[in-house]
Amino acid sequence: MKKVVASLLSLSLVLSASVSALAAEPVKISKSSQKAASANDPYEPNDDLPFASFANSNVSYSAEIGHNKDVDWFKFYAKPGQLNFAISSLTSEKGNLRVAVFHESKMSGAPRFVENGKLSFTQDLTKEGLYYIMIYDYSAFDSKPINPIPYAFKAIYNQ
């Protein structure tokens, strides 16, 4: 009986050490253009449409435009109705943030400009389906480095 207990204790210690070692392994992202999630932007990697993070209605999200080529994508499913959207910069570094909302059937449209670190708007959701929110700094089209721009947004829509 003592041998069985000792064996179980030894096995428990080995398993515990193995789990600790696995937990310490870094997460590898398969797509080299993606950056790893950071403390300031837990939704990364979401720089490309296929990696868009889900945004639930009436929930606040905090993220960051971390570099000049960073484009943050979020997505949500909605029925026809209205989207009420608000975004604000969380730092004195306001940047030149832009926001665009697209239905999956038409991935184009004019972006809205965040002025003085804030923007709120209402947009008609004319079709049921998947919508995408694109948040970026205008410098995404430039090679000039930028300081990180933390932001928060909330989207309220029909589910």
PDB file of C-alpha atoms in Angstrom:
ATOM      1  CA  MET A   1       0.000   0.000   0.000  1.00  0.00           C
ATOM      2  CA  LYS A   2       2.847   2.402   0.872  1.00  0.00           C
ATOM      3  CA  LYS A   3       4.508   1.654  -2.485  1.00  0.00           C
ATOM      4  CA  VAL A   4       1.289   2.471  -4.349  1.00  0.00           C
ATOM      5  CA  VAL A   5       0.879   5.776  -2.496  1.00  0.00           C
ATOM      6  CA  ALA A   6       4.553   6.637  -3.080  1.00  0.00           C
ATOM      7  CA  SER A   7       4.190   5.785  -6.775  1.00  0.00           C
ATOM      8  CA  LEU A   8       1.073   7.932  -7.089  1.00  0.00           C
ATOM      9  CA  LEU A   9       2.826  10.836  -5.365  1.00  0.00           C
ATOM     10  CA  SER A  10       5.831  10.480  -7.687  1.00  0.00           C
ATOM     11  CA  LEU A  11       3.557  10.370 -10.731  1.00  0.00           C
ATOM     12  CA  SER A  12       1.703  13.448  -9.471  1.00  0.00           C
ATOM     13  CA  LEU A  13       4.979  15.386  -9.097  1.00  0.00           C
ATOM     14  CA  VAL A  14       6.168  14.371 -12.573  1.00  0.00           C
ATOM     15  CA  LEU A  15       2.843  15.364 -14.158  1.00  0.00           C
ATOM     16  CA  SER A  16       2.847  18.666 -12.279  1.00  0.00           C
ATOM     17  CA  ALA A  17       6.376  19.455 -13.472  1.00  0.00           C
ATOM     18  CA  SER A  18       5.438  18.515 -17.049  1.00  0.00           C
ATOM     19  CA  VAL A  19       2.373  20.770 -17.025  1.00  0.00           C
ATOM     20  CA  SER A  20       4.443  23.643 -15.614  1.00  0.00           C
ATOM     21  CA  ALA A  21       7.033  23.171 -18.351  1.00  0.00           C
ATOM     22  CA  LEU A  22       4.338  23.168 -21.052  1.00  0.00           C
ATOM     23  CA  ALA A  23       2.743  26.295 -19.617  1.00  0.00           C
ATOM     24  CA  ALA A  24       6.078  28.074 -19.879  1.00  0.00           C
ATOM     25  CA  GLU A  25       6.377  27.318 -23.622  1.00  0.00           C
ATOM     26  CA  PRO A  26       5.824  30.414 -25.771  1.00  0.00           C
ATOM     27  CA  VAL A  27       2.786  30.491 -28.021  1.00  0.00           C
ATOM     28  CA  LYS A  28       3.736  30.285 -31.671  1.00  0.00           C
ATOM     29  CA  ILE A  29       1.576  32.086 -34.199  1.00  0.00           C
ATOM     30  CA  SER A  30       1.497  30.416 -37.573  1.00  0.00           C
ATOM     31  CA  LYS A  31       1.200  33.589 -39.587  1.00  0.00           C
ATOM     32  CA  SER A  32       4.434  35.568 -39.553  1.00  0.00           C
ATOM     33  CA  SER A  33       2.739  38.914 -40.251  1.00  0.00           C
ATOM     34  CA  GLN A  34       0.682  38.628 -37.074  1.00  0.00           C
ATOM     35  CA  LYS A  35       1.891  40.000 -33.782  1.00  0.00           C
ATOM     36  CA  ALA A  36       1.334  38.165 -30.533  1.00  0.00           C
ATOM     37  CA  ALA A  37      -1.285  39.279 -28.057  1.00  0.00           C
ATOM     38  CA  SER A  38       0.019  41.838 -25.622  1.00  0.00           C
ATOM     39  CA  ALA A  39      -1.154  43.206 -22.310  1.00  0.00           C
ATOM     40  CA  ASN A  40      -2.405  46.324 -24.149  1.00  0.00           C
ATOM     41  CA  ASP A  41      -4.210  44.428 -26.918  1.00  0.00           C
ATOM     42  CA  PRO A  42      -5.535  41.018 -25.942  1.00  0.00           C
ATOM     43  CA  TYR A  43      -7.292  40.662 -29.330  1.00  0.00           C
ATOM     44  CA  GLU A  44      -4.086  40.378 -31.356  1.00  0.00           C
ATOM     45  CA  PRO A  45      -3.522  38.842 -33.733  1.00  0.00           C
ATOM     46  CA  ASN A  46      -6.457  40.492 -35.502  1.00  0.00           C
ATOM     47  CA  ASP A  47      -4.587  42.370 -38.228  1.00  0.00           C
ATOM     48  CA  ASP A  48      -6.226  40.430 -41.054  1.00  0.00           C
ATOM     49  CA  LEU A  49      -9.880  39.743 -41.825  1.00  0.00           C
ATOM     50  CA  PRO A  50      -9.673  35.970 -41.171  1.00  0.00           C
ATOM     51  CA  PHE A  51      -8.379  36.737 -37.654  1.00  0.00           C
ATOM     52  CA  ALA A  52     -11.123  39.244 -36.739  1.00  0.00           C
ATOM     53  CA  SER A  53     -12.151  39.018 -33.074  1.00  0.00           C
ATOM     54  CA  PHE A  54     -15.862  38.731 -32.207  1.00  0.00           C
ATOM     55  CA  ALA A  55     -17.414  41.852 -30.677  1.00  0.00           C
ATOM     56  CA  ASN A  56     -20.563  41.255 -28.647  1.00  0.00           C
ATOM     57  CA  SER A  57     -23.301  43.861 -28.519  1.00  0.00           C
ATOM     58  CA  ASN A  58     -23.205  46.344 -25.626  1.00  0.00           C
ATOM     59  CA  VAL A  59     -19.771  45.217 -24.388  1.00  0.00           C
ATOM     60  CA  SER A  60     -16.801  47.577 -24.066  1.00  0.00           C
ATOM     61  CA  TYR A  61     -13.548  46.521 -25.710  1.00  0.00           C
ATOM     62  CA  SER A  62     -10.096  48.003 -25.107  1.00  0.00           C
ATOM     63  CA  ALA A  63      -7.329  47.428 -27.630  1.00  0.00           C
ATOM     64  CA  GLU A  64      -4.413  49.254 -29.230  1.00  0.00           C
ATOM     65  CA  ILE A  65      -3.058  50.323 -32.571  1.00  0.00           C
ATOM     66  CA  GLY A  66       0.475  49.268 -31.723  1.00  0.00           C
ATOM     67  CA  HIS A  67       2.428  50.282 -34.829  1.00  0.00           C
ATOM     68  CA  ASN A  68       1.978  52.123 -38.104  1.00  0.00           C
ATOM     69  CA  LYS A  69       0.866  49.032 -40.074  1.00  0.00           C
ATOM     70  CA  ASP A  70      -1.531  47.739 -37.385  1.00  0.00           C
ATOM     71  CA  VAL A  71      -5.129  47.291 -38.554  1.00  0.00           C
ATOM     72  CA  ASP A  72      -7.572  45.864 -35.993  1.00  0.00           C
ATOM     73  CA  TRP A  73     -10.526  43.827 -37.252  1.00  0.00           C
ATOM     74  CA  PHE A  74     -13.580  42.871 -35.199  1.00  0.00           C
ATOM     75  CA  LYS A  75     -16.746  41.118 -36.369  1.00  0.00           C
ATOM     76  CA  PHE A  76     -20.326  40.631 -35.253  1.00  0.00           C
ATOM     77  CA  TYR A  77     -23.503  39.008 -36.554  1.00  0.00           C
ATOM     78  CA  ALA A  78     -26.600  41.193 -36.684  1.00  0.00           C
ATOM     79  CA  LYS A  79     -30.122  41.354 -38.033  1.00  0.00           C
ATOM     80  CA  PRO A  80     -31.381  44.411 -39.947  1.00  0.00           C
ATOM     81  CA  GLY A  81     -31.610  47.444 -37.703  1.00  0.00           C
ATOM     82  CA  GLN A  82     -29.139  49.994 -36.398  1.00  0.00           C
ATOM     83  CA  LEU A  83     -25.623  49.963 -35.088  1.00  0.00           C
ATOM     84  CA  ASN A  84     -24.737  52.498 -32.404  1.00  0.00           C
ATOM     85  CA  PHE A  85     -20.964  52.767 -32.209  1.00  0.00           C
ATOM     86  CA  ALA A  86     -18.657  54.824 -29.977  1.00  0.00           C
ATOM     87  CA  ILE A  87     -14.861  54.856 -29.797  1.00  0.00           C
ATOM     88  CA  SER A  88     -12.380  56.935 -27.843  1.00  0.00           C
ATOM     89  CA  SER A  89      -8.616  57.158 -27.571  1.00  0.00           C
ATOM     90  CA  LEU A  90      -7.336  56.231 -24.115  1.00  0.00           C
ATOM     91  CA  THR A  91      -4.226  58.398 -24.247  1.00  0.00           C
ATOM     92  CA  SER A  92      -3.130  61.881 -25.155  1.00  0.00           C
ATOM     93  CA  GLU A  93      -1.599  60.260 -28.268  1.00  0.00           C
ATOM     94  CA  LYS A  94      -4.729  60.637 -30.407  1.00  0.00           C
ATOM     95  CA  GLY A  95      -3.213  59.597 -33.732  1.00  0.00           C
ATOM     96  CA  ASN A  96      -5.349  59.654 -36.845  1.00  0.00           C
ATOM     97  CA  LEU A  97      -7.723  56.808 -36.040  1.00  0.00           C
ATOM     98  CA  ARG A  98     -10.275  55.705 -38.622  1.00  0.00           C
ATOM     99  CA  VAL A  99     -13.272  53.367 -38.262  1.00  0.00           C
ATOM    100  CA  ALA A 100     -15.146  51.577 -41.042  1.00  0.00           C
ATOM    101  CA  VAL A 101     -18.039  49.087 -40.747  1.00  0.00           C
ATOM    102  CA  PHE A 102     -18.775  46.682 -43.604  1.00  0.00           C
ATOM    103  CA  HIS A 103     -21.294  43.923 -44.327  1.00  0.00           C
ATOM    104  CA  GLU A 104     -19.679  40.695 -45.489  1.00  0.00           C
ATOM    105  CA  SER A 105     -21.270  41.138 -48.938  1.00  0.00           C
ATOM    106  CA  LYS A 106     -19.685  44.563 -49.548  1.00  0.00           C
ATOM    107  CA  MET A 107     -16.247  45.048 -48.068  1.00  0.00           C
ATOM    108  CA  SER A 108     -15.877  48.706 -48.985  1.00  0.00           C
ATOM    109  CA  GLY A 109     -17.040  52.081 -47.821  1.00  0.00           C
ATOM    110  CA  ALA A 110     -15.864  55.400 -46.500  1.00  0.00           C
ATOM    111  CA  PRO A 111     -14.121  55.397 -43.121  1.00  0.00           C
ATOM    112  CA  ARG A 112     -15.173  57.696 -40.314  1.00  0.00           C
ATOM    113  CA  PHE A 113     -12.557  59.918 -38.686  1.00  0.00           C
ATOM    114  CA  VAL A 114     -11.955  59.959 -34.942  1.00  0.00           C
ATOM    115  CA  GLU A 115     -11.584  63.648 -34.065  1.00  0.00           C
ATOM    116  CA  ASN A 116     -10.111  64.885 -30.788  1.00  0.00           C
ATOM    117  CA  GLY A 117      -9.898  61.289 -29.637  1.00  0.00           C
ATOM    118  CA  LYS A 118     -13.650  60.547 -29.859  1.00  0.00           C
ATOM    119  CA  LEU A 119     -16.235  59.390 -32.363  1.00  0.00           C
ATOM    120  CA  SER A 120     -19.790  58.124 -32.114  1.00  0.00           C
ATOM    121  CA  PHE A 121     -22.180  57.326 -34.932  1.00  0.00           C
ATOM    122  CA  THR A 122     -25.278  55.374 -35.914  1.00  0.00           C
ATOM    123  CA  GLN A 123     -25.255  53.202 -39.008  1.00  0.00           C
ATOM    124  CA  ASP A 124     -28.153  51.342 -40.631  1.00  0.00           C
ATOM    125  CA  LEU A 125     -27.633  47.600 -40.812  1.00  0.00           C
ATOM    126  CA  THR A 126     -29.597  46.807 -43.960  1.00  0.00           C
ATOM    127  CA  LYS A 127     -28.943  43.066 -44.168  1.00  0.00           C
ATOM    128  CA  GLU A 128     -28.775  40.181 -41.764  1.00  0.00           C
ATOM    129  CA  GLY A 129     -25.324  38.696 -41.633  1.00  0.00           C
ATOM    130  CA  LEU A 130     -21.741  39.156 -40.613  1.00  0.00           C
ATOM    131  CA  TYR A 131     -20.398  42.688 -40.214  1.00  0.00           C
ATOM    132  CA  TYR A 132     -16.788  43.759 -39.838  1.00  0.00           C
ATOM    133  CA  ILE A 133     -15.370  46.706 -37.898  1.00  0.00           C
ATOM    134  CA  MET A 134     -12.009  47.952 -39.150  1.00  0.00           C
ATOM    135  CA  ILE A 135     -10.009  50.248 -36.832  1.00  0.00           C
ATOM    136  CA  TYR A 136      -6.696  51.678 -37.991  1.00  0.00           C
ATOM    137  CA  ASP A 137      -4.472  54.729 -37.941  1.00  0.00           C
ATOM    138  CA  TYR A 138      -4.121  56.655 -41.189  1.00  0.00           C
ATOM    139  CA  SER A 139      -0.391  55.937 -40.982  1.00  0.00           C
ATOM    140  CA  ALA A 140      -1.193  52.324 -41.937  1.00  0.00           C
ATOM    141  CA  PHE A 141      -0.548  53.587 -45.468  1.00  0.00           C
ATOM    142  CA  ASP A 142       2.726  55.277 -44.498  1.00  0.00           C
ATOM    143  CA  SER A 143       6.081  53.981 -43.334  1.00  0.00           C
ATOM    144  CA  LYS A 144       6.464  56.592 -40.581  1.00  0.00           C
ATOM    145  CA  PRO A 145       6.518  54.944 -37.110  1.00  0.00           C
ATOM    146  CA  ILE A 146       3.836  55.945 -34.605  1.00  0.00           C
ATOM    147  CA  ASN A 147       3.473  55.729 -30.854  1.00  0.00           C
ATOM    148  CA  PRO A 148       0.946  53.090 -29.736  1.00  0.00           C
ATOM    149  CA  ILE A 149      -2.630  54.365 -29.572  1.00  0.00           C
ATOM    150  CA  PRO A 150      -4.803  52.555 -27.001  1.00  0.00           C
ATOM    151  CA  TYR A 151      -8.533  52.892 -27.595  1.00  0.00           C
ATOM    152  CA  ALA A 152     -11.879  51.626 -26.312  1.00  0.00           C
ATOM    153  CA  PHE A 153     -15.090  51.044 -28.244  1.00  0.00           C
ATOM    154  CA  LYS A 154     -18.618  49.773 -27.768  1.00  0.00           C
ATOM    155  CA  ALA A 155     -20.988  48.580 -30.479  1.00  0.00           C
ATOM    156  CA  ILE A 156     -24.707  48.120 -29.800  1.00  0.00           C
ATOM    157  CA  TYR A 157     -26.642  46.273 -32.481  1.00  0.00           C
ATOM    158  CA  ASN A 158     -29.634  43.954 -33.041  1.00  0.00           C
ATOM    159  CA  GLN A 159     -28.842  40.319 -32.396  1.00  0.00           C
TER     160      GLN A 159
END
